[in-house]
Each structure stands twice: as structure tokens, then as C-alpha cells.
Amino acid sequence: MTDLTVDFGNALDAEATPGVSEGALERLDERVARAHDTITTGMAEGEFGYASLNLPERTDAAAIESAVADIDADHVLTVGIGGSALGAVTVSAALGLADRHHTLDNVDPEETRRLLDSLPLERTAVNVVSRSGTTAETLANFLVVREALDEAGVDWTDRTVVTTGESGPLREAAEAEGLPALDVPDGVPGRFSALSAVGLVPAAILGGDIGSVLDGGTAGREALLDGGSLFDYPGYTYGAVAYALEQRGATVNAMLPYAESLESFAEWFAQLWAESLGKDGLGQTPARALGATDQHSQLQLYRSGRHDKLVTLVRPRERDDVDIPATDVEGMSYLGDATLGELLDAEFEATEASLAAADQPNVRVELPRVDAAGIGRLLFDIEAACVLAGELMGVETFTQPAVEWGKRAARGLLGGGEFAEADAVAEKTTRVVGGE
């Protein structure tokens, strides 16, 4: 079962600020229908960005599994950054593989050394991901990992798989060393590539059911194609409601999953939403939280702080459970008739109700289970929601000019070429307090 539902009842309050009425959403649905035509035409013609929504049918799970079949490993180390890592981490976590999938998605030297020292390198596969093959952080970490494997007496060429574009240093290295190499899909920005080799290789190496992940995505794609209204397709529901609330002052979107295995999903969402929609002075700032943990930290702000937020609560309808042992201790005995799952659900519903009582809009997203099909459907529908929101906002959803500016500046500082952006670093205004 791959059904996903979105309940936006707690966002329907025309008097609240922010808030939106049913009538306003019905009027907005005319624009959603036009956006749907644009989206489905882009999908049919394989246009840049819109092609992302074809990945569930384009991605060949068997080809990925065949490419990594000779890699025998207990752990996978993904070397990538942003969209080259977050989707894969999200899939692995949903499939129960988080403890064996590790990432180097930063260049903090102390953390890099700690992670490499902690891994059994002789039983670790290295998954290197970069579309261009020139991403400075990825290449630097890959060189460090290669040296660590050499020093440990491990042949890195036997344990490395590359996912990259048609050309570039990584493609050349893969061809020179005979490494298994998979393609970053054409026409797909990195943050939209989770349902491709970019997001599925680590799970495939570790024996995860990547075919079912794609099945979940396919169910979402079919629902989108059969939809066209925000009242029919959950992906459009979420995208349209988020857009409507952003226009009315909800400039923060707090993603609050109630499952530890979806914590990585909140991180993936933050990149997708921020990088796609944060343009032209528009967009919601994504905040990451985890239920029920952050009820004891961030919820105070969400309920009683500024009325500038949409809180998105996500949970599975089914999960494995654990009984709470009975006790006669006063003040604890009421817990003995419950399970941890029932307690978590009670926390979820209490949070939802408390936000509504404080006129803070919130939306409930439910998937059947956190499993292969469930995560595939969730990833697809949220991607579709983001594409729709971008259409309604009128922004270039699939570009990231601010990110590219920073990349050019950093590369120039490292002597990787002449870039005007690097000159801006020297123009920084300095006024220091403290020190000698």
C-alpha cells in the first residue's frame, strides 16, 4: 500500500494570521489546474527539472543492483554533498540501514578523521557522487578517503562506485580504474534526484529493496497524472496550502516528523524547499524538528512565538510497537496500559491540537509505514508539492544561483581559477571585538 494523505483542516481559518479559507483555496485551484498542465507537459517533453517527476519510471533498479553486485560490504560511506547525499541518507534511514550508511558531506577535518578511524575500512564500500565531478568538497574528501584506504592496505578500486555526469574528473577516474559508474540522470537537479542512482546506490549495496522505493514513487506519479486539482492529489494539496500560507505571512515551514527514521527526511526537505523556492524575495525558511523530542524545545516557539509559521507534522499510520511494562508506582501506573507507539501518537495529536488552539496553522501528512514503498511515495509527493509551489510563486524552481555564487567564490580562493566572486571576500567590512 502506497497511499499518502494530507489533512489541511488546521490551516483553514480565514480569521487567523496566517490562515486561509476554503473559498480562497477553491479560487487558487484554478491556478493549480493551469500549473498542472505546465508540469505534465514538461514531464512529457522531458524538460529540465520537470523530468525529475519521471524518475520512478526512468530509473532501472536492476541496473543499479547489477552495477554494485560485486561490491561486498557491511558499510557504505557516501562522499557527496547536498542533493548528492541527503536523498540517499533519507532512503537508507527509511529502510532501516542508517547504522551502516555513513556520509562525508562536509569538510570538517576533525569529523572526517573521526569517521574514517571508526569504520572497518576493509568492509566499507565508498560511494562517490557528483554530477559535475568537480565539486570541491566531494573531490577533497574522496582523495582523503582514498589515502586512508591505501594506508589501511585496502584496494580502493575494489570498493568504490561512482555516480556522476558524462564527463569530468570522476568519470575519467572511473574509466581509468575500471570502477563501476552510474549516471546522474539528465535534466534533474541534484536535490530532486533521490529516486535515481544518486539516492539508491547505498541501499542497493546494503541489500535494501530499491525496487519497492521506486514502486512508491510510481504510485505518486500516477496519482499526479490522474489529478490536476489540489483537492484530488495530496502532493498538490501540500504545495498549494504551503504557497497560500506563505503569501499570508507563514514564511517559516517547520517540518516535524514523528518517527526517528524520518529525521533525515526533514533534512532532505530543508534543502529541497530552501534551494528551490528561496528566490526573488520569496520562499519559506525550512526548520527541522523531531517529534516528540522537540516538543520539549522548539514547540514553545511554534505555539507561542511569532505567527509566521506553517508546522508540517508527518507520521506513519502503522509501525512496529513496544509495550510499556506495568507498574504500581503512583504517577506512572497509567502508562502500563499503553505502548510506546500509542504514547507517540498521543504526543502527535496533542501537539497538533495545541497549535490549532493557538491559531498556528499546521498540516498533517500521513504515510502507511516508513518502509521502501512509503518513503518512495513521500519523496515523490513532496517533490511534486515543491514544483507546484514554484509554479504558483513564479520562481525558477530548478536553479540555484546563490549556491553557484558561493561555489565560484570558494574555488577562486583555493586557486581553482579566476572568479570575480572571490574578490568579494576581500571587500568584507571588519570590526572585531576581543583577542589581542
Short mmCIF file of C-alpha atoms in Angstrom, two decimals:
data_model
loop_
_atom_site.label_atom_id
_atom_site.label_comp_id
_atom_site.label_asym_id
_atom_site.label_seq_id
_atom_site.Cartn_x
_atom_site.Cartn_y
_atom_site.Cartn_z
CA MET A 1 0.00 0.00 0.00
CA THR A 2 1.48 3.35 -1.04
CA ASP A 3 -1.34 5.78 -0.25
CA LEU A 4 -0.38 9.13 1.24
CA THR A 5 -2.81 11.64 2.77
CA VAL A 6 -2.66 15.33 3.60
CA ASP A 7 -5.05 16.86 6.16
CA PHE A 8 -5.09 20.67 5.96
CA GLY A 9 -8.08 21.26 8.23
CA ASN A 10 -5.93 23.06 10.81
CA ALA A 11 -4.82 25.58 8.18
CA LEU A 12 -8.41 26.58 7.32
CA ASP A 13 -9.01 29.72 9.34
CA ALA A 14 -9.68 32.90 7.42
CA GLU A 15 -9.54 34.95 10.63
CA ALA A 16 -6.13 33.68 11.76
CA THR A 17 -2.89 35.32 10.69
CA PRO A 18 -1.63 33.44 8.81
CA GLY A 19 -4.64 31.44 7.70
CA VAL A 20 -6.54 30.58 4.53
CA SER A 21 -10.21 29.97 3.79
CA GLU A 22 -11.74 27.11 1.82
CA GLY A 23 -13.04 29.67 -0.66
CA ALA A 24 -9.56 31.08 -1.24
CA LEU A 25 -8.24 27.58 -1.93
CA GLU A 26 -11.09 26.90 -4.35
CA ARG A 27 -10.15 30.04 -6.27
CA LEU A 28 -6.48 29.07 -6.13
CA ASP A 29 -7.36 25.68 -7.62
CA GLU A 30 -7.93 27.33 -10.99
CA ARG A 31 -4.24 28.29 -10.99
CA VAL A 32 -3.30 24.82 -9.79
CA ALA A 33 -5.05 23.35 -12.85
CA ARG A 34 -3.03 25.61 -15.16
CA ALA A 35 0.18 24.76 -13.31
CA HIS A 36 -0.69 21.07 -13.65
CA ASP A 37 -0.82 21.47 -17.42
CA THR A 38 2.62 23.10 -17.37
CA ILE A 39 4.04 20.38 -15.13
CA THR A 40 2.65 17.42 -17.08
CA THR A 41 3.71 18.95 -20.40
CA GLY A 42 7.21 19.42 -19.00
CA MET A 43 7.21 15.81 -17.84
CA ALA A 44 6.05 14.53 -21.23
CA GLU A 45 8.72 16.52 -23.05
CA GLY A 46 11.46 15.73 -20.53
CA GLU A 47 12.14 19.41 -19.83
CA PHE A 48 14.85 20.31 -17.36
CA GLY A 49 13.56 19.96 -13.79
CA TYR A 50 10.17 18.58 -14.74
CA ALA A 51 12.00 15.43 -15.86
CA SER A 52 12.58 14.77 -12.14
CA LEU A 53 8.98 13.63 -11.85
CA ASN A 54 9.65 10.87 -14.40
CA LEU A 55 12.38 9.21 -12.34
CA PRO A 56 10.18 6.45 -10.84
CA GLU A 57 9.64 5.04 -14.32
CA ARG A 58 13.03 6.01 -15.78
CA THR A 59 15.22 4.55 -13.03
CA ASP A 60 16.21 0.91 -13.54
CA ALA A 61 16.58 -0.78 -10.15
CA ALA A 62 18.00 -3.94 -11.72
CA ALA A 63 20.73 -1.96 -13.49
CA ILE A 64 21.77 -0.32 -10.20
CA GLU A 65 21.82 -3.65 -8.39
CA SER A 66 23.86 -5.21 -11.22
CA ALA A 67 26.41 -2.38 -11.14
CA VAL A 68 27.13 -2.90 -7.44
CA ALA A 69 26.70 -6.69 -7.35
CA ASP A 70 30.44 -7.35 -6.95
CA ILE A 71 30.82 -4.95 -4.03
CA ASP A 72 30.64 -6.99 -0.83
CA ALA A 73 30.41 -4.60 2.11
CA ASP A 74 28.87 -4.28 5.56
CA HIS A 75 29.03 -0.47 5.49
CA VAL A 76 28.75 2.25 2.84
CA LEU A 77 30.47 5.62 3.02
CA THR A 78 28.83 8.18 0.74
CA VAL A 79 31.11 11.01 -0.33
CA GLY A 80 28.91 13.80 -1.65
CA ILE A 81 27.19 16.98 -0.55
CA GLY A 82 23.67 18.39 -0.64
CA GLY A 83 21.49 16.58 -3.15
CA SER A 84 24.29 14.10 -3.75
CA ALA A 85 23.92 12.77 -0.20
CA LEU A 86 20.67 13.78 1.52
CA GLY A 87 18.34 11.69 -0.64
CA ALA A 88 20.47 8.58 -0.18
CA VAL A 89 20.60 9.10 3.58
CA THR A 90 16.80 9.50 3.67
CA VAL A 91 16.21 6.28 1.73
CA SER A 92 18.69 4.30 3.82
CA ALA A 93 17.16 5.50 7.08
CA ALA A 94 13.65 4.55 5.97
CA LEU A 95 14.89 1.07 5.04
CA GLY A 96 16.49 0.56 8.46
CA LEU A 97 20.04 0.88 7.14
CA ALA A 98 21.06 4.12 8.82
CA ASP A 99 23.57 2.46 11.16
CA ARG A 100 25.51 1.08 8.18
CA HIS A 101 25.30 4.08 5.85
CA HIS A 102 27.70 6.90 6.67
CA THR A 103 28.34 10.19 4.91
CA LEU A 104 31.13 12.64 4.34
CA ASP A 105 29.08 15.64 3.28
CA ASN A 106 31.25 18.30 4.88
CA VAL A 107 34.96 19.08 5.01
CA ASP A 108 35.36 19.40 8.76
CA PRO A 109 38.78 17.78 9.23
CA GLU A 110 38.16 16.54 12.76
CA GLU A 111 34.86 14.85 11.85
CA THR A 112 36.40 13.34 8.71
CA ARG A 113 39.23 11.80 10.70
CA ARG A 114 36.88 10.56 13.45
CA LEU A 115 34.60 8.85 10.95
CA LEU A 116 37.40 7.20 8.99
CA ASP A 117 39.01 5.98 12.21
CA SER A 118 35.70 4.46 13.35
CA LEU A 119 34.93 2.47 10.19
CA PRO A 120 36.10 -1.05 9.32
CA LEU A 121 37.58 0.14 6.04
CA GLU A 122 38.18 -3.38 4.75
CA ARG A 123 34.39 -3.95 4.90
CA THR A 124 33.31 -0.47 3.75
CA ALA A 125 32.20 0.48 0.23
CA VAL A 126 32.83 4.02 -0.99
CA ASN A 127 30.02 5.73 -2.89
CA VAL A 128 31.21 8.94 -4.59
CA VAL A 129 28.55 11.23 -6.04
CA SER A 130 28.90 14.47 -8.00
CA ARG A 131 27.13 15.47 -11.21
CA SER A 132 29.93 17.70 -12.43
CA GLY A 133 32.72 15.66 -10.93
CA THR A 134 34.30 18.96 -9.91
CA THR A 135 32.61 19.65 -6.55
CA ALA A 136 35.50 20.77 -4.36
CA GLU A 137 34.24 19.27 -1.09
CA THR A 138 33.48 15.90 -2.70
CA LEU A 139 36.80 15.63 -4.53
CA ALA A 140 38.77 16.65 -1.44
CA ASN A 141 37.03 14.09 0.76
CA PHE A 142 37.41 11.40 -1.89
CA LEU A 143 41.17 11.98 -2.01
CA VAL A 144 41.34 11.76 1.80
CA VAL A 145 39.29 8.53 1.80
CA ARG A 146 41.46 7.01 -0.93
CA GLU A 147 44.59 7.71 1.09
CA ALA A 148 43.01 6.24 4.23
CA LEU A 149 42.16 3.03 2.34
CA ASP A 150 45.69 2.83 0.94
CA GLU A 151 47.18 3.28 4.40
CA ALA A 152 44.90 0.53 5.72
CA GLY A 153 46.09 -1.82 2.99
CA VAL A 154 42.71 -1.81 1.24
CA ASP A 155 42.49 -1.61 -2.56
CA TRP A 156 40.12 1.32 -3.01
CA THR A 157 39.39 0.36 -6.61
CA ASP A 158 37.71 -2.84 -5.39
CA ARG A 159 35.38 -0.96 -3.07
CA THR A 160 34.43 2.24 -4.91
CA VAL A 161 31.40 3.08 -7.05
CA VAL A 162 30.94 6.43 -8.77
CA THR A 163 27.73 8.25 -9.77
CA THR A 164 28.47 11.26 -11.97
CA GLY A 165 27.85 13.03 -15.27
CA GLU A 166 29.06 12.09 -18.73
CA SER A 167 32.38 13.90 -18.29
CA GLY A 168 34.61 15.33 -15.60
CA PRO A 169 37.34 14.14 -13.22
CA LEU A 170 35.19 11.47 -11.54
CA ARG A 171 34.10 9.98 -14.86
CA GLU A 172 37.74 9.95 -16.00
CA ALA A 173 38.85 8.29 -12.76
CA ALA A 174 36.14 5.64 -13.06
CA GLU A 175 37.14 4.83 -16.64
CA ALA A 176 40.86 4.79 -15.83
CA GLU A 177 40.45 2.48 -12.82
CA GLY A 178 37.60 0.33 -14.14
CA LEU A 179 35.23 1.40 -11.38
CA PRO A 180 31.50 0.71 -11.60
CA ALA A 181 29.96 4.00 -12.71
CA LEU A 182 26.34 5.06 -12.80
CA ASP A 183 24.85 8.13 -14.42
CA VAL A 184 23.35 11.16 -12.75
CA PRO A 185 20.04 11.49 -14.64
CA ASP A 186 19.84 14.17 -17.32
CA GLY A 187 17.60 17.13 -16.68
CA VAL A 188 17.34 16.53 -12.94
CA PRO A 189 18.74 18.94 -10.31
CA GLY A 190 20.57 17.12 -7.53
CA ARG A 191 18.00 17.86 -4.85
CA PHE A 192 15.33 16.18 -7.00
CA SER A 193 17.42 13.06 -7.71
CA ALA A 194 16.67 10.82 -4.71
CA LEU A 195 14.66 8.37 -6.86
CA SER A 196 17.66 7.62 -9.08
CA ALA A 197 21.07 6.05 -8.70
CA VAL A 198 22.05 9.18 -6.76
CA GLY A 199 19.76 8.18 -3.91
CA LEU A 200 19.57 4.42 -4.29
CA VAL A 201 23.12 3.06 -4.62
CA PRO A 202 23.92 2.80 -0.87
CA ALA A 203 20.67 0.95 -0.15
CA ALA A 204 21.34 -1.38 -3.10
CA ILE A 205 24.82 -2.24 -1.80
CA LEU A 206 23.38 -2.98 1.65
CA GLY A 207 20.59 -5.19 0.28
CA GLY A 208 17.70 -2.73 0.53
CA ASP A 209 14.59 -3.13 -1.60
CA ILE A 210 15.14 -0.24 -4.01
CA GLY A 211 12.56 -1.64 -6.43
CA SER A 212 9.83 -1.01 -3.87
CA VAL A 213 11.12 2.51 -3.29
CA LEU A 214 10.55 3.16 -6.99
CA ASP A 215 7.14 1.48 -6.78
CA GLY A 216 6.16 4.02 -4.14
CA GLY A 217 7.36 6.84 -6.36
CA THR A 218 5.44 5.37 -9.29
CA ALA A 219 2.23 5.40 -7.24
CA GLY A 220 2.80 9.10 -6.58
CA ARG A 221 3.46 9.81 -10.24
CA GLU A 222 0.28 8.03 -11.30
CA ALA A 223 -1.70 9.99 -8.71
CA LEU A 224 -0.25 13.25 -10.03
CA LEU A 225 -1.12 12.39 -13.64
CA ASP A 226 -4.67 11.45 -12.59
CA GLY A 227 -5.03 14.64 -10.54
CA GLY A 228 -4.90 18.26 -11.59
CA SER A 229 -6.62 19.69 -8.51
CA LEU A 230 -5.35 20.46 -5.04
CA PHE A 231 -8.43 18.63 -3.76
CA ASP A 232 -7.52 15.43 -5.61
CA TYR A 233 -3.76 14.86 -5.36
CA PRO A 234 -2.01 15.10 -1.95
CA GLY A 235 1.22 16.47 -3.44
CA TYR A 236 -0.68 19.40 -4.91
CA THR A 237 -2.65 19.80 -1.68
CA TYR A 238 0.52 20.33 0.31
CA GLY A 239 2.20 22.57 -2.26
CA ALA A 240 -0.86 24.79 -2.71
CA VAL A 241 -1.60 25.15 1.01
CA ALA A 242 2.06 25.93 1.77
CA TYR A 243 2.05 28.56 -1.00
CA ALA A 244 -1.22 30.12 0.19
CA LEU A 245 0.07 30.38 3.75
CA GLU A 246 3.45 31.78 2.62
CA GLN A 247 1.58 34.53 0.79
CA ARG A 248 -0.29 35.31 4.02
CA GLY A 249 2.77 35.52 6.24
CA ALA A 250 3.87 31.93 7.03
CA THR A 251 7.46 32.50 5.99
CA VAL A 252 8.75 29.57 8.10
CA ASN A 253 7.90 25.93 7.41
CA ALA A 254 8.72 23.69 10.37
CA MET A 255 8.99 20.06 9.27
CA LEU A 256 8.16 17.85 12.27
CA PRO A 257 8.19 14.08 11.61
CA TYR A 258 7.09 11.71 14.36
CA ALA A 259 9.46 8.85 13.51
CA GLU A 260 13.20 8.69 14.12
CA SER A 261 13.60 7.08 10.71
CA LEU A 262 12.22 10.26 9.09
CA GLU A 263 14.63 12.68 10.76
CA SER A 264 16.83 12.55 7.65
CA PHE A 265 13.74 13.26 5.55
CA ALA A 266 13.39 16.59 7.36
CA GLU A 267 16.98 17.44 6.37
CA TRP A 268 16.29 16.46 2.75
CA PHE A 269 13.13 18.59 2.80
CA ALA A 270 15.07 21.60 4.08
CA GLN A 271 17.37 21.60 1.05
CA LEU A 272 14.57 20.92 -1.43
CA TRP A 273 12.31 23.69 -0.10
CA ALA A 274 15.02 26.31 0.53
CA GLU A 275 17.08 25.88 -2.63
CA SER A 276 14.07 25.57 -4.92
CA LEU A 277 11.78 28.31 -3.58
CA GLY A 278 14.07 30.84 -1.88
CA LYS A 279 14.25 33.35 -4.73
CA ASP A 280 13.12 36.85 -5.68
CA GLY A 281 12.47 37.77 -2.06
CA LEU A 282 10.07 34.85 -1.65
CA GLY A 283 10.06 31.41 -0.04
CA GLN A 284 9.59 29.75 3.32
CA THR A 285 12.55 29.16 5.60
CA PRO A 286 12.51 25.45 6.49
CA ALA A 287 13.04 24.49 10.13
CA ARG A 288 13.91 20.92 11.13
CA ALA A 289 12.49 19.26 14.20
CA LEU A 290 11.70 15.76 15.51
CA GLY A 291 8.64 14.62 17.41
CA ALA A 292 8.30 14.04 20.26
CA THR A 293 11.83 15.22 21.16
CA ASP A 294 11.38 18.81 20.04
CA GLN A 295 8.10 19.25 21.86
CA HIS A 296 10.46 19.88 24.75
CA SER A 297 12.44 22.53 22.90
CA GLN A 298 11.06 24.12 19.73
CA LEU A 299 7.32 23.70 20.31
CA GLN A 300 7.28 26.64 22.74
CA LEU A 301 8.25 28.91 19.85
CA TYR A 302 5.92 27.29 17.33
CA ARG A 303 2.92 27.67 19.62
CA SER A 304 3.63 30.97 21.36
CA GLY A 305 6.10 32.80 19.17
CA ARG A 306 5.53 34.90 16.07
CA HIS A 307 2.61 33.92 13.85
CA ASP A 308 4.86 33.40 10.85
CA LYS A 309 4.91 29.60 10.61
CA LEU A 310 3.38 26.58 8.98
CA VAL A 311 4.07 23.44 11.02
CA THR A 312 4.08 20.25 8.96
CA LEU A 313 3.52 17.12 11.06
CA VAL A 314 4.42 13.79 9.44
CA ARG A 315 3.76 10.30 10.77
CA PRO A 316 3.23 6.71 9.64
CA ARG A 317 -0.20 5.18 10.22
CA GLU A 318 1.39 1.86 11.16
CA ARG A 319 4.63 1.00 12.94
CA ASP A 320 6.16 -1.80 14.98
CA ASP A 321 5.42 -1.23 18.63
CA VAL A 322 6.74 -1.85 22.15
CA ASP A 323 4.57 -2.43 25.23
CA ILE A 324 5.20 -0.22 28.25
CA PRO A 325 5.66 -2.52 31.28
CA ALA A 326 3.01 -2.29 34.00
CA THR A 327 3.90 -0.71 37.34
CA ASP A 328 2.11 0.15 40.58
CA VAL A 329 4.20 3.29 41.15
CA GLU A 330 1.88 6.26 41.65
CA GLY A 331 2.10 8.73 38.80
CA MET A 332 3.47 6.09 36.42
CA SER A 333 0.83 3.36 36.50
CA TYR A 334 -1.32 4.93 33.77
CA LEU A 335 1.47 4.25 31.26
CA GLY A 336 1.32 0.50 31.84
CA ASP A 337 -1.83 0.12 29.76
CA ALA A 338 -0.22 1.75 26.72
CA THR A 339 2.54 1.19 24.17
CA LEU A 340 5.34 3.48 23.07
CA GLY A 341 3.55 3.89 19.73
CA GLU A 342 0.33 4.94 21.45
CA LEU A 343 2.27 7.43 23.55
CA LEU A 344 3.94 8.87 20.45
CA ASP A 345 0.56 9.16 18.70
CA ALA A 346 -0.87 10.93 21.73
CA GLU A 347 2.06 13.35 21.67
CA PHE A 348 1.46 13.95 17.95
CA GLU A 349 -2.24 14.67 18.36
CA ALA A 350 -1.67 16.84 21.43
CA THR A 351 0.89 18.93 19.54
CA GLU A 352 -1.44 19.25 16.57
CA ALA A 353 -4.31 20.37 18.80
CA SER A 354 -2.18 22.79 20.81
CA LEU A 355 -1.00 24.52 17.64
CA ALA A 356 -4.56 24.79 16.34
CA ALA A 357 -5.78 26.21 19.65
CA ALA A 358 -3.10 28.90 19.37
CA ASP A 359 -4.15 29.73 15.76
CA GLN A 360 -0.85 28.44 14.38
CA PRO A 361 -1.63 26.68 11.07
CA ASN A 362 -0.47 23.10 10.74
CA VAL A 363 -0.84 20.34 8.18
CA ARG A 364 -0.85 16.60 8.82
CA VAL A 365 0.92 14.31 6.32
CA GLU A 366 0.47 10.55 6.83
CA LEU A 367 2.06 7.63 5.02
CA PRO A 368 1.14 3.97 5.58
CA ARG A 369 4.51 2.91 7.01
CA VAL A 370 8.09 4.09 6.97
CA ASP A 371 9.29 1.43 4.54
CA ALA A 372 10.56 1.22 0.97
CA ALA A 373 7.26 2.00 -0.76
CA GLY A 374 6.29 4.57 1.85
CA ILE A 375 9.48 6.61 1.51
CA GLY A 376 9.29 6.45 -2.28
CA ARG A 377 5.78 7.89 -2.23
CA LEU A 378 6.66 10.55 0.35
CA LEU A 379 9.72 11.74 -1.56
CA PHE A 380 7.84 11.93 -4.84
CA ASP A 381 4.80 13.77 -3.47
CA ILE A 382 6.89 16.37 -1.65
CA GLU A 383 8.95 16.94 -4.80
CA ALA A 384 5.70 17.46 -6.73
CA ALA A 385 4.48 19.82 -3.99
CA CYS A 386 7.67 21.85 -4.35
CA VAL A 387 7.34 22.04 -8.14
CA LEU A 388 3.73 23.21 -7.83
CA ALA A 389 4.63 25.81 -5.19
CA GLY A 390 7.33 27.13 -7.50
CA GLU A 391 4.83 27.43 -10.34
CA LEU A 392 2.39 29.33 -8.15
CA MET A 393 5.14 31.63 -6.87
CA GLY A 394 6.50 32.26 -10.34
CA VAL A 395 10.12 31.45 -9.42
CA GLU A 396 12.74 29.42 -11.28
CA THR A 397 12.30 26.30 -9.15
CA PHE A 398 15.10 24.25 -10.65
CA THR A 399 18.00 26.72 -10.47
CA GLN A 400 20.23 27.70 -7.53
CA PRO A 401 22.17 30.86 -8.48
CA ALA A 402 23.06 31.78 -4.89
CA VAL A 403 24.63 28.35 -4.36
CA GLU A 404 26.65 28.63 -7.58
CA TRP A 405 27.91 32.08 -6.49
CA GLY A 406 29.34 30.59 -3.31
CA LYS A 407 30.93 27.70 -5.19
CA ARG A 408 32.74 30.09 -7.54
CA ALA A 409 33.94 32.23 -4.66
CA ALA A 410 35.35 29.23 -2.76
CA ARG A 411 37.02 27.81 -5.85
CA GLY A 412 38.65 31.15 -6.59
CA LEU A 413 40.02 31.38 -3.04
CA LEU A 414 41.59 27.94 -3.44
CA GLY A 415 43.33 28.90 -6.68
CA GLY A 416 40.95 26.93 -8.89
CA GLY A 417 40.57 29.76 -11.38
CA GLU A 418 39.84 33.46 -11.71
CA PHE A 419 36.38 34.23 -10.33
CA ALA A 420 35.06 37.70 -9.61
CA GLU A 421 33.05 36.28 -6.72
CA ALA A 422 36.28 35.53 -4.85
CA ASP A 423 37.18 39.21 -4.90
CA ALA A 424 34.11 39.94 -2.77
CA VAL A 425 35.74 38.15 0.15
CA ALA A 426 38.39 40.86 0.39
CA GLU A 427 35.67 43.52 0.46
CA LYS A 428 34.25 42.31 3.78
CA THR A 429 33.75 45.03 6.38
CA THR A 430 35.69 44.12 9.56
CA ARG A 431 35.06 45.36 13.09
CA VAL A 432 36.47 42.89 15.62
CA VAL A 433 35.95 42.85 19.39
CA GLY A 434 38.19 40.67 21.56
CA GLY A 435 41.53 38.97 21.02
CA GLU A 436 44.96 40.55 21.42
#
